[in-house]
mmCIF file of C-alpha atoms in Angstrom:
data_model
loop_
_atom_site.group_PDB
_atom_site.id
_atom_site.type_symbol
_atom_site.label_atom_id
_atom_site.label_comp_id
_atom_site.label_asym_id
_atom_site.label_seq_id
_atom_site.Cartn_x
_atom_site.Cartn_y
_atom_site.Cartn_z
ATOM 1 C CA UNK A 37 -15.357 10.521 -7.288
ATOM 2 C CA UNK A 38 -11.814 10.998 -5.789
ATOM 3 C CA UNK A 39 -10.245 7.706 -4.480
ATOM 4 C CA UNK A 40 -7.264 7.848 -2.319
ATOM 5 C CA UNK A 41 -5.669 4.348 -2.642
ATOM 6 C CA UNK A 42 -3.064 4.668 -0.123
ATOM 7 C CA UNK A 43 -4.322 5.390 3.527
ATOM 8 C CA UNK A 44 -3.058 3.771 6.813
ATOM 9 C CA UNK A 45 -4.708 3.419 10.327
ATOM 10 C CA UNK A 46 -2.155 5.523 12.098
ATOM 11 C CA UNK A 47 -4.659 6.731 14.902
ATOM 12 C CA UNK A 48 -5.791 3.505 16.135
ATOM 13 C CA UNK A 49 -6.627 3.215 19.839
ATOM 14 C CA UNK A 50 -3.792 3.176 22.428
ATOM 15 C CA UNK A 51 -4.776 -0.247 23.657
ATOM 16 C CA UNK A 52 -3.692 -1.565 20.174
ATOM 17 C CA UNK A 53 0.005 -0.489 20.956
ATOM 18 C CA UNK A 54 -0.228 -1.812 24.769
ATOM 19 C CA UNK A 55 -1.502 -5.107 23.207
ATOM 20 C CA UNK A 56 1.260 -5.545 20.847
ATOM 21 C CA UNK A 57 3.821 -4.318 23.556
ATOM 22 C CA UNK A 58 2.510 -7.237 25.744
ATOM 23 C CA UNK A 59 2.644 -9.626 22.715
ATOM 24 C CA UNK A 60 6.383 -9.176 22.242
ATOM 25 C CA UNK A 61 7.127 -8.852 25.860
ATOM 26 C CA UNK A 62 5.766 -12.410 26.359
ATOM 27 C CA UNK A 63 8.281 -13.776 23.908
ATOM 28 C CA UNK A 64 11.138 -12.950 26.793
ATOM 29 C CA UNK A 65 8.621 -13.601 29.795
ATOM 30 C CA UNK A 66 5.270 -15.590 29.388
ATOM 31 C CA UNK A 67 3.847 -13.773 32.322
ATOM 32 C CA UNK A 68 3.979 -10.722 30.359
ATOM 33 C CA UNK A 69 1.705 -12.054 27.705
ATOM 34 C CA UNK A 70 -1.682 -10.158 27.017
ATOM 35 C CA UNK A 71 -4.745 -11.622 28.768
ATOM 36 C CA UNK A 72 -6.788 -11.444 25.713
ATOM 37 C CA UNK A 73 -7.643 -9.382 22.787
ATOM 38 C CA UNK A 74 -8.235 -5.779 23.203
ATOM 39 C CA UNK A 75 -11.995 -4.632 22.960
ATOM 40 C CA UNK A 76 -13.224 -1.423 21.154
ATOM 41 C CA UNK A 77 -16.516 0.232 21.229
ATOM 42 C CA UNK A 78 -17.862 1.532 17.865
ATOM 43 C CA UNK A 79 -17.713 4.959 19.442
ATOM 44 C CA UNK A 80 -14.001 4.755 20.266
ATOM 45 C CA UNK A 81 -13.001 3.255 16.627
ATOM 46 C CA UNK A 82 -15.224 6.263 14.806
ATOM 47 C CA UNK A 83 -13.529 8.975 17.329
ATOM 48 C CA UNK A 84 -10.238 7.567 16.273
ATOM 49 C CA UNK A 85 -10.536 8.405 12.527
ATOM 50 C CA UNK A 86 -11.605 11.962 12.878
ATOM 51 C CA UNK A 87 -8.560 13.294 11.817
ATOM 52 C CA UNK A 88 -8.819 11.198 8.354
ATOM 53 C CA UNK A 89 -12.444 12.336 8.003
ATOM 54 C CA UNK A 90 -11.531 15.831 8.684
ATOM 55 C CA UNK A 91 -8.755 15.730 6.062
ATOM 56 C CA UNK A 92 -11.297 14.241 3.639
ATOM 57 C CA UNK A 93 -13.460 17.020 4.060
ATOM 58 C CA UNK A 94 -10.968 19.918 3.898
ATOM 59 C CA UNK A 95 -9.053 18.314 0.880
ATOM 60 C CA UNK A 96 -12.025 17.548 -1.115
ATOM 61 C CA UNK A 97 -11.317 13.471 -1.316
ATOM 62 C CA UNK A 98 -14.078 10.826 -1.086
ATOM 63 C CA UNK A 99 -12.949 7.541 -0.174
ATOM 64 C CA UNK A 100 -9.720 6.218 1.036
ATOM 65 C CA UNK A 101 -8.366 2.655 0.580
ATOM 66 C CA UNK A 102 -7.403 1.852 4.167
ATOM 67 C CA UNK A 103 -5.195 -0.528 5.639
ATOM 68 C CA UNK A 104 -3.303 -1.055 9.017
ATOM 69 C CA UNK A 105 -0.326 1.020 10.081
ATOM 70 C CA UNK A 106 2.459 -0.252 7.780
ATOM 71 C CA UNK A 107 5.273 0.592 10.305
ATOM 72 C CA UNK A 108 3.119 -1.628 12.596
ATOM 73 C CA UNK A 109 3.076 -4.724 10.789
ATOM 74 C CA UNK A 110 6.162 -6.053 12.257
ATOM 75 C CA UNK A 111 6.863 -8.958 10.183
ATOM 76 C CA UNK A 112 10.604 -8.987 11.360
ATOM 77 C CA UNK A 113 9.538 -9.457 15.238
ATOM 78 C CA UNK A 114 7.864 -12.236 17.041
ATOM 79 C CA UNK A 115 6.854 -15.818 15.871
ATOM 80 C CA UNK A 116 4.582 -16.937 13.172
ATOM 81 C CA UNK A 117 1.709 -17.514 15.626
ATOM 82 C CA UNK A 118 2.237 -14.144 17.211
ATOM 83 C CA UNK A 119 2.127 -12.541 13.670
ATOM 84 C CA UNK A 120 -1.191 -14.319 12.742
ATOM 85 C CA UNK A 121 -3.023 -13.092 15.748
ATOM 86 C CA UNK A 122 -1.569 -9.489 15.293
ATOM 87 C CA UNK A 123 -2.544 -9.440 11.561
ATOM 88 C CA UNK A 124 -5.895 -10.784 12.294
ATOM 89 C CA UNK A 125 -6.658 -8.275 15.050
ATOM 90 C CA UNK A 126 -5.266 -5.265 12.694
ATOM 91 C CA UNK A 127 -7.532 -6.489 9.846
ATOM 92 C CA UNK A 128 -10.536 -6.897 11.897
ATOM 93 C CA UNK A 129 -10.173 -3.357 13.031
ATOM 94 C CA UNK A 130 -9.763 -2.175 9.654
ATOM 95 C CA UNK A 131 -13.102 -4.040 8.892
ATOM 96 C CA UNK A 132 -14.877 -2.468 11.513
ATOM 97 C CA UNK A 133 -13.903 0.972 10.368
ATOM 98 C CA UNK A 134 -14.808 0.263 6.884
ATOM 99 C CA UNK A 135 -18.372 -1.258 8.076
ATOM 100 C CA UNK A 136 -18.774 1.826 10.460
ATOM 101 C CA UNK A 137 -17.947 4.264 7.753
ATOM 102 C CA UNK A 138 -18.698 2.532 4.241
ATOM 103 C CA UNK A 139 -18.682 5.882 2.268
ATOM 104 C CA UNK A 140 -15.359 6.928 3.541
ATOM 105 C CA UNK A 141 -12.944 3.663 3.838
ATOM 106 C CA UNK A 142 -12.715 0.616 2.026
ATOM 107 C CA UNK A 143 -10.239 -1.988 3.378
ATOM 108 C CA UNK A 144 -6.969 -3.579 2.461
ATOM 109 C CA UNK A 145 -5.355 -6.197 4.419
ATOM 110 C CA UNK A 146 -1.930 -6.779 5.922
ATOM 111 C CA UNK A 147 -0.444 -10.214 5.562
ATOM 112 C CA UNK A 148 1.057 -12.574 8.562
ATOM 113 C CA UNK A 149 4.445 -12.656 6.632
ATOM 114 C CA UNK A 150 7.397 -14.217 8.155
ATOM 115 C CA UNK A 151 10.999 -14.062 7.066
ATOM 116 C CA UNK A 152 12.003 -17.309 5.128
ATOM 117 C CA UNK A 153 8.577 -18.780 5.407
ATOM 118 C CA UNK A 154 6.460 -19.469 2.288
ATOM 119 C CA UNK A 155 4.191 -16.828 1.475
ATOM 120 C CA UNK A 156 1.520 -19.739 1.180
ATOM 121 C CA UNK A 157 1.151 -19.485 4.926
ATOM 122 C CA UNK A 158 -0.811 -16.399 4.154
ATOM 123 C CA UNK A 159 -3.607 -18.097 2.406
ATOM 124 C CA UNK A 160 -6.130 -18.385 5.080
ATOM 125 C CA UNK A 161 -5.882 -14.847 6.111
ATOM 126 C CA UNK A 162 -6.318 -13.686 2.428
ATOM 127 C CA UNK A 163 -9.046 -15.799 1.931
ATOM 128 C CA UNK A 164 -10.751 -14.199 5.043
ATOM 129 C CA UNK A 165 -10.036 -10.693 4.131
ATOM 130 C CA UNK A 166 -11.565 -10.926 0.603
ATOM 131 C CA UNK A 167 -14.285 -13.382 0.939
ATOM 132 C CA UNK A 168 -15.564 -12.598 4.644
ATOM 133 C CA UNK A 169 -14.411 -8.784 5.122
ATOM 134 C CA UNK A 170 -14.962 -7.562 1.560
ATOM 135 C CA UNK A 171 -11.340 -6.160 1.350
ATOM 136 C CA UNK A 172 -10.032 -5.219 -2.130
ATOM 137 C CA UNK A 173 -6.232 -5.748 -1.806
ATOM 138 C CA UNK A 174 -3.266 -6.451 0.196
ATOM 139 C CA UNK A 175 -0.172 -4.688 1.197
ATOM 140 C CA UNK A 176 2.774 -7.166 0.337
ATOM 141 C CA UNK A 177 6.180 -6.671 2.219
ATOM 142 C CA UNK A 178 9.090 -7.467 -0.094
ATOM 143 C CA UNK A 179 11.333 -7.792 2.927
ATOM 144 C CA UNK A 180 9.929 -9.320 5.881
ATOM 145 C CA UNK A 181 13.242 -9.140 7.425
ATOM 146 C CA UNK A 182 12.894 -5.328 8.139
ATOM 147 C CA UNK A 183 15.712 -4.099 6.353
ATOM 148 C CA UNK A 184 18.292 -7.135 5.946
ATOM 149 C CA UNK A 185 16.545 -8.336 2.690
ATOM 150 C CA UNK A 186 16.897 -12.194 3.588
ATOM 151 C CA UNK A 187 14.256 -13.238 1.525
ATOM 152 C CA UNK A 188 14.547 -13.874 -2.323
ATOM 153 C CA UNK A 189 13.996 -11.518 -5.028
ATOM 154 C CA UNK A 190 10.182 -10.847 -5.683
ATOM 155 C CA UNK A 191 10.791 -12.360 -9.018
ATOM 156 C CA UNK A 192 11.772 -15.900 -7.361
ATOM 157 C CA UNK A 193 9.573 -18.893 -7.310
ATOM 158 C CA UNK A 194 9.387 -18.192 -3.605
ATOM 159 C CA UNK A 195 6.847 -15.496 -4.209
ATOM 160 C CA UNK A 196 4.660 -17.550 -6.886
ATOM 161 C CA UNK A 197 2.010 -18.974 -4.566
ATOM 162 C CA UNK A 198 1.037 -15.284 -3.452
ATOM 163 C CA UNK A 199 0.861 -14.271 -7.048
ATOM 164 C CA UNK A 200 -1.336 -17.307 -7.753
ATOM 165 C CA UNK A 201 -3.545 -16.380 -4.912
ATOM 166 C CA UNK A 202 -3.774 -12.518 -5.710
ATOM 167 C CA UNK A 203 -4.608 -13.574 -9.192
ATOM 168 C CA UNK A 204 -7.365 -16.228 -8.064
ATOM 169 C CA UNK A 205 -9.081 -13.588 -5.515
ATOM 170 C CA UNK A 206 -8.785 -10.882 -8.698
ATOM 171 C CA UNK A 207 -6.941 -8.369 -6.217
ATOM 172 C CA UNK A 208 -3.719 -6.226 -6.420
ATOM 173 C CA UNK A 209 -1.004 -5.759 -3.972
ATOM 174 C CA UNK A 210 0.885 -2.728 -3.050
ATOM 175 C CA UNK A 211 4.464 -3.309 -2.353
ATOM 176 C CA UNK A 212 4.849 -1.777 1.035
ATOM 177 C CA UNK A 213 7.711 -2.622 3.647
ATOM 178 C CA UNK A 214 7.122 -2.339 7.380
ATOM 179 C CA UNK A 215 9.481 -0.786 10.129
ATOM 180 C CA UNK A 216 13.190 -1.127 9.866
ATOM 181 C CA UNK A 217 15.443 -2.824 12.267
ATOM 182 C CA UNK A 218 18.417 -1.852 10.259
ATOM 183 C CA UNK A 219 20.076 1.215 11.707
ATOM 184 C CA UNK A 220 21.475 2.137 8.321
ATOM 185 C CA UNK A 221 17.813 2.766 7.203
ATOM 186 C CA UNK A 222 15.406 5.195 8.367
ATOM 187 C CA UNK A 223 12.019 3.708 7.916
ATOM 188 C CA UNK A 224 9.900 6.132 6.326
ATOM 189 C CA UNK A 225 12.827 8.351 4.753
ATOM 190 C CA UNK A 226 15.065 5.403 3.738
ATOM 191 C CA UNK A 227 13.634 1.968 4.006
ATOM 192 C CA UNK A 228 10.302 2.609 2.144
ATOM 193 C CA UNK A 229 11.769 4.272 -0.721
ATOM 194 C CA UNK A 230 14.544 1.484 -0.937
ATOM 195 C CA UNK A 231 11.798 -1.073 -0.895
ATOM 196 C CA UNK A 232 9.972 0.545 -4.022
ATOM 197 C CA UNK A 233 13.066 1.178 -6.134
ATOM 198 C CA UNK A 234 14.517 -2.229 -5.246
ATOM 199 C CA UNK A 235 11.579 -3.963 -6.229
ATOM 200 C CA UNK A 236 11.213 -2.250 -9.601
ATOM 201 C CA UNK A 237 14.390 -3.306 -10.525
ATOM 202 C CA UNK A 238 13.869 -6.668 -9.657
ATOM 203 C CA UNK A 239 10.865 -6.728 -11.968
ATOM 204 C CA UNK A 240 12.996 -5.355 -14.707
ATOM 205 C CA UNK A 241 15.741 -8.429 -14.218
ATOM 206 C CA UNK A 242 13.124 -11.081 -14.292
ATOM 207 C CA UNK A 243 10.242 -11.979 -16.297
ATOM 208 C CA UNK A 244 7.482 -12.240 -13.871
ATOM 209 C CA UNK A 245 4.374 -11.108 -15.929
ATOM 210 C CA UNK A 246 4.901 -13.636 -18.608
ATOM 211 C CA UNK A 247 4.008 -16.008 -15.804
ATOM 212 C CA UNK A 248 1.473 -13.873 -14.253
ATOM 213 C CA UNK A 249 0.005 -11.521 -16.987
ATOM 214 C CA UNK A 250 -3.094 -10.810 -14.921
ATOM 215 C CA UNK A 251 -1.065 -9.841 -11.618
ATOM 216 C CA UNK A 252 -1.494 -5.825 -10.695
ATOM 217 C CA UNK A 253 1.290 -4.522 -8.365
ATOM 218 C CA UNK A 254 1.234 -0.943 -6.763
ATOM 219 C CA UNK A 255 4.557 0.590 -6.160
ATOM 220 C CA UNK A 256 3.706 3.438 -3.607
ATOM 221 C CA UNK A 257 5.470 6.660 -2.732
ATOM 222 C CA UNK A 258 5.579 7.862 -6.422
ATOM 223 C CA UNK A 259 7.799 4.777 -7.264
ATOM 224 C CA UNK A 260 10.626 5.682 -4.915
ATOM 225 C CA UNK A 261 13.413 6.805 -7.141
ATOM 226 C CA UNK A 262 12.224 5.151 -10.324
ATOM 227 C CA UNK A 263 10.639 8.186 -12.178
ATOM 228 C CA UNK A 264 13.755 10.310 -11.238
ATOM 229 C CA UNK A 265 15.945 7.635 -13.058
ATOM 230 C CA UNK A 266 13.628 6.703 -15.678
ATOM 231 C CA UNK A 267 16.410 6.742 -18.225
ATOM 232 C CA UNK A 268 18.795 4.805 -16.246
ATOM 233 C CA UNK A 269 16.109 2.032 -16.096
ATOM 234 C CA UNK A 270 15.139 2.173 -19.521
ATOM 235 C CA UNK A 271 19.078 1.799 -20.405
ATOM 236 C CA UNK A 272 19.452 -1.216 -18.117
ATOM 237 C CA UNK A 273 16.528 -2.697 -19.455
ATOM 238 C CA UNK A 274 17.820 -2.211 -22.908
ATOM 239 C CA UNK A 275 21.316 -3.754 -22.152
ATOM 240 C CA UNK A 276 19.631 -6.784 -20.764
ATOM 241 C CA UNK A 277 17.790 -7.315 -23.986
ATOM 242 C CA UNK A 278 14.435 -6.667 -22.257
ATOM 243 C CA UNK A 279 11.266 -5.362 -23.852
ATOM 244 C CA UNK A 280 10.676 -1.723 -23.627
ATOM 245 C CA UNK A 281 9.540 -0.919 -20.063
ATOM 246 C CA UNK A 282 5.922 0.058 -21.294
ATOM 247 C CA UNK A 283 5.642 -3.498 -22.796
ATOM 248 C CA UNK A 284 7.734 -5.396 -19.921
ATOM 249 C CA UNK A 285 6.222 -3.575 -16.848
ATOM 250 C CA UNK A 286 3.709 -1.101 -17.340
ATOM 251 C CA UNK A 287 0.565 -3.513 -18.130
ATOM 252 C CA UNK A 288 0.886 -4.782 -14.576
ATOM 253 C CA UNK A 289 2.977 -2.022 -12.530
ATOM 254 C CA UNK A 290 1.250 1.184 -11.322
ATOM 255 C CA UNK A 291 2.515 4.009 -9.190
ATOM 256 C CA UNK A 292 0.812 6.358 -6.670
ATOM 257 C CA UNK A 293 1.135 10.063 -6.050
ATOM 258 C CA UNK A 294 2.507 9.883 -2.426
ATOM 259 C CA UNK A 295 5.153 12.603 -3.413
ATOM 260 C CA UNK A 296 5.143 15.524 -1.261
ATOM 261 C CA UNK A 297 6.282 18.393 -3.472
ATOM 262 C CA UNK A 298 4.954 20.033 -6.651
ATOM 263 C CA UNK A 299 8.297 19.192 -8.890
ATOM 264 C CA UNK A 300 8.060 15.590 -7.943
ATOM 265 C CA UNK A 301 4.396 15.200 -8.961
ATOM 266 C CA UNK A 302 5.184 17.066 -12.289
ATOM 267 C CA UNK A 303 8.082 14.863 -12.884
ATOM 268 C CA UNK A 304 5.780 11.795 -12.148
ATOM 269 C CA UNK A 305 3.364 13.252 -14.627
ATOM 270 C CA UNK A 306 5.759 13.698 -17.187
ATOM 271 C CA UNK A 307 7.546 10.026 -16.938
ATOM 272 C CA UNK A 308 4.834 7.809 -16.410
ATOM 273 C CA UNK A 309 2.172 7.262 -18.409
ATOM 274 C CA UNK A 310 -1.407 8.796 -17.203
ATOM 275 C CA UNK A 311 -2.847 5.144 -16.896
ATOM 276 C CA UNK A 312 -0.245 4.093 -14.602
ATOM 277 C CA UNK A 313 -0.838 6.832 -12.102
ATOM 278 C CA UNK A 314 -3.133 6.490 -9.179
ATOM 279 C CA UNK A 315 -3.951 9.169 -6.737
ATOM 280 C CA UNK A 316 -2.853 8.817 -3.151
ATOM 281 C CA UNK A 317 -1.878 10.557 -0.274
ATOM 282 C CA UNK A 318 -0.910 8.230 2.461
ATOM 283 C CA UNK A 319 -2.363 10.302 5.280
ATOM 284 C CA UNK A 320 -2.095 10.384 8.051
ATOM 285 C CA UNK A 321 1.335 8.965 7.554
ATOM 286 C CA UNK A 322 4.890 9.618 6.804
ATOM 287 C CA UNK A 323 4.902 13.413 6.939
ATOM 288 C CA UNK A 324 2.341 15.088 9.248
ATOM 289 C CA UNK A 325 3.553 18.837 9.117
ATOM 290 C CA UNK A 326 3.211 21.825 7.012
ATOM 291 C CA UNK A 327 5.448 23.096 4.140
ATOM 292 C CA UNK A 328 6.729 26.358 5.479
ATOM 293 C CA UNK A 329 7.203 27.597 1.865
ATOM 294 C CA UNK A 330 3.285 27.238 1.126
ATOM 295 C CA UNK A 331 1.821 26.898 4.524
ATOM 296 C CA UNK A 332 -0.066 23.689 3.217
ATOM 297 C CA UNK A 333 0.356 20.165 4.546
ATOM 298 C CA UNK A 334 2.920 18.290 2.693
ATOM 299 C CA UNK A 335 0.793 15.249 2.177
ATOM 300 C CA UNK A 336 -2.057 17.341 0.638
ATOM 301 C CA UNK A 337 -1.415 15.733 -2.729
ATOM 302 C CA UNK A 338 -4.606 16.523 -4.255
ATOM 303 C CA UNK A 339 -3.305 20.206 -4.336
ATOM 304 C CA UNK A 340 -0.479 18.873 -6.492
ATOM 305 C CA UNK A 341 -2.602 16.826 -8.716
ATOM 306 C CA UNK A 342 -4.788 19.847 -9.210
ATOM 307 C CA UNK A 343 -2.081 22.031 -10.208
ATOM 308 C CA UNK A 344 -0.653 19.889 -12.950
ATOM 309 C CA UNK A 345 -0.630 21.674 -16.319
ATOM 310 C CA UNK A 346 -1.536 19.382 -19.525
ATOM 311 C CA UNK A 347 -4.195 17.192 -18.034
ATOM 312 C CA UNK A 348 -7.397 17.067 -19.716
ATOM 313 C CA UNK A 349 -10.609 16.305 -18.081
ATOM 314 C CA UNK A 350 -10.446 12.465 -18.858
ATOM 315 C CA UNK A 351 -6.695 12.163 -17.726
ATOM 316 C CA UNK A 352 -7.615 14.050 -14.171
ATOM 317 C CA UNK A 353 -10.375 11.464 -13.680
ATOM 318 C CA UNK A 354 -8.064 8.557 -14.398
ATOM 319 C CA UNK A 355 -5.673 9.480 -12.001
ATOM 320 C CA UNK A 356 -8.553 10.559 -9.398
ATOM 321 C CA UNK A 357 -10.908 7.458 -9.784
ATOM 322 C CA UNK A 358 -10.643 5.459 -13.025
ATOM 323 C CA UNK A 359 -7.286 4.000 -12.635
ATOM 324 C CA UNK A 360 -8.002 2.897 -9.126
ATOM 325 C CA UNK A 361 -11.221 1.261 -10.175
ATOM 326 C CA UNK A 362 -9.417 -0.780 -13.010
ATOM 327 C CA UNK A 363 -6.513 -1.617 -11.057
ATOM 328 C CA UNK A 364 -8.797 -2.776 -7.880
ATOM 329 C CA UNK A 365 -11.574 -4.569 -9.878
ATOM 330 C CA UNK A 366 -13.423 -5.459 -6.424
ATOM 331 C CA UNK A 367 -13.500 -1.993 -5.558
ATOM 332 C CA UNK A 368 -15.164 -0.996 -8.963
ATOM 333 C CA UNK A 369 -17.759 -3.975 -8.352
ATOM 334 C CA UNK A 370 -18.446 -2.575 -5.010
ATOM 335 C CA UNK A 371 -18.863 1.192 -6.110
ATOM 336 C CA UNK A 372 -21.011 -0.050 -8.945
ATOM 337 C CA UNK A 373 -23.019 -1.867 -6.818
ATOM 338 C CA UNK A 374 -23.538 1.496 -4.684
ATOM 339 C CA UNK A 375 -24.622 3.220 -7.620
ATOM 340 C CA UNK A 376 -21.533 4.857 -8.763
ATOM 341 C CA UNK A 377 -20.455 4.041 -12.487
ATOM 342 C CA UNK A 378 -16.909 4.263 -13.351
ATOM 343 C CA UNK A 379 -16.128 7.584 -15.226
ATOM 344 C CA UNK A 380 -15.483 7.200 -19.070
ATOM 345 C CA UNK A 381 -12.053 7.206 -20.047
#
């Protein structure tokens, strides 16, 4: 089985965007608030994910871990009440897609985060997503301010309640910012990569996993700048008298393959241990076009992993399936219950 751990619902019905626009417009003029939640038929939802289903067939992948549109989470806009309504609606749509197409999608939830507000306010939605909707993880935004980084570093005790909840629910979190309202940072080209790289450096500086040895965090987009500057981070950690990164972080931190060229995937595989790499494409997401040099889609990352040299069958199976089932234990339980045993690694 080939599991893509990083997919977003970027083809949602237009009525979702219209509802959101009315939500935010209602902040300035209550008369412009939406009259109620948008309604969608099963047929409309199935039609909306035909692009993802077509890519799964064409690219030879089996299952996508599916979450709401990352740039649409919008933690930096609106009120906490608005955010909770929007989050619940977004997660409910993911649940419906996963219920309609259970062989293609498994859910991951967004959180109703608000700048400056304790992450403990997310607990109700976290419990609902895991215990009622069957989700296997969450996207956790390290910068709810949308590019201004007003909250404490992720090693600060401000974040401890959510780590305790993640461990109690036995689910990982993917570190994923939302849109940028800071004009200095393009959302997908800069802000996303900044978020990945910044959090990794914060984790080096702290000792988070001494307090949470069972916590699992996924840093997407190939780890941002991390693999390219691995020597720098090893050296900084050494200068700080931290343990080797393999001991300090890599029992708890994992990277995905959302890197859109072969040299990038080659570097990732050389620098990061195979047990810390999870297959992902982020389709349909940050880059939707074809590479003029190859004629293939930039985000067809399976092609890059297939082309890696030096991987034996066990290593390839780990990247495509085994690591995902280890990092997402509720996914493993789900698949085992469906008659899909985990590969021997």
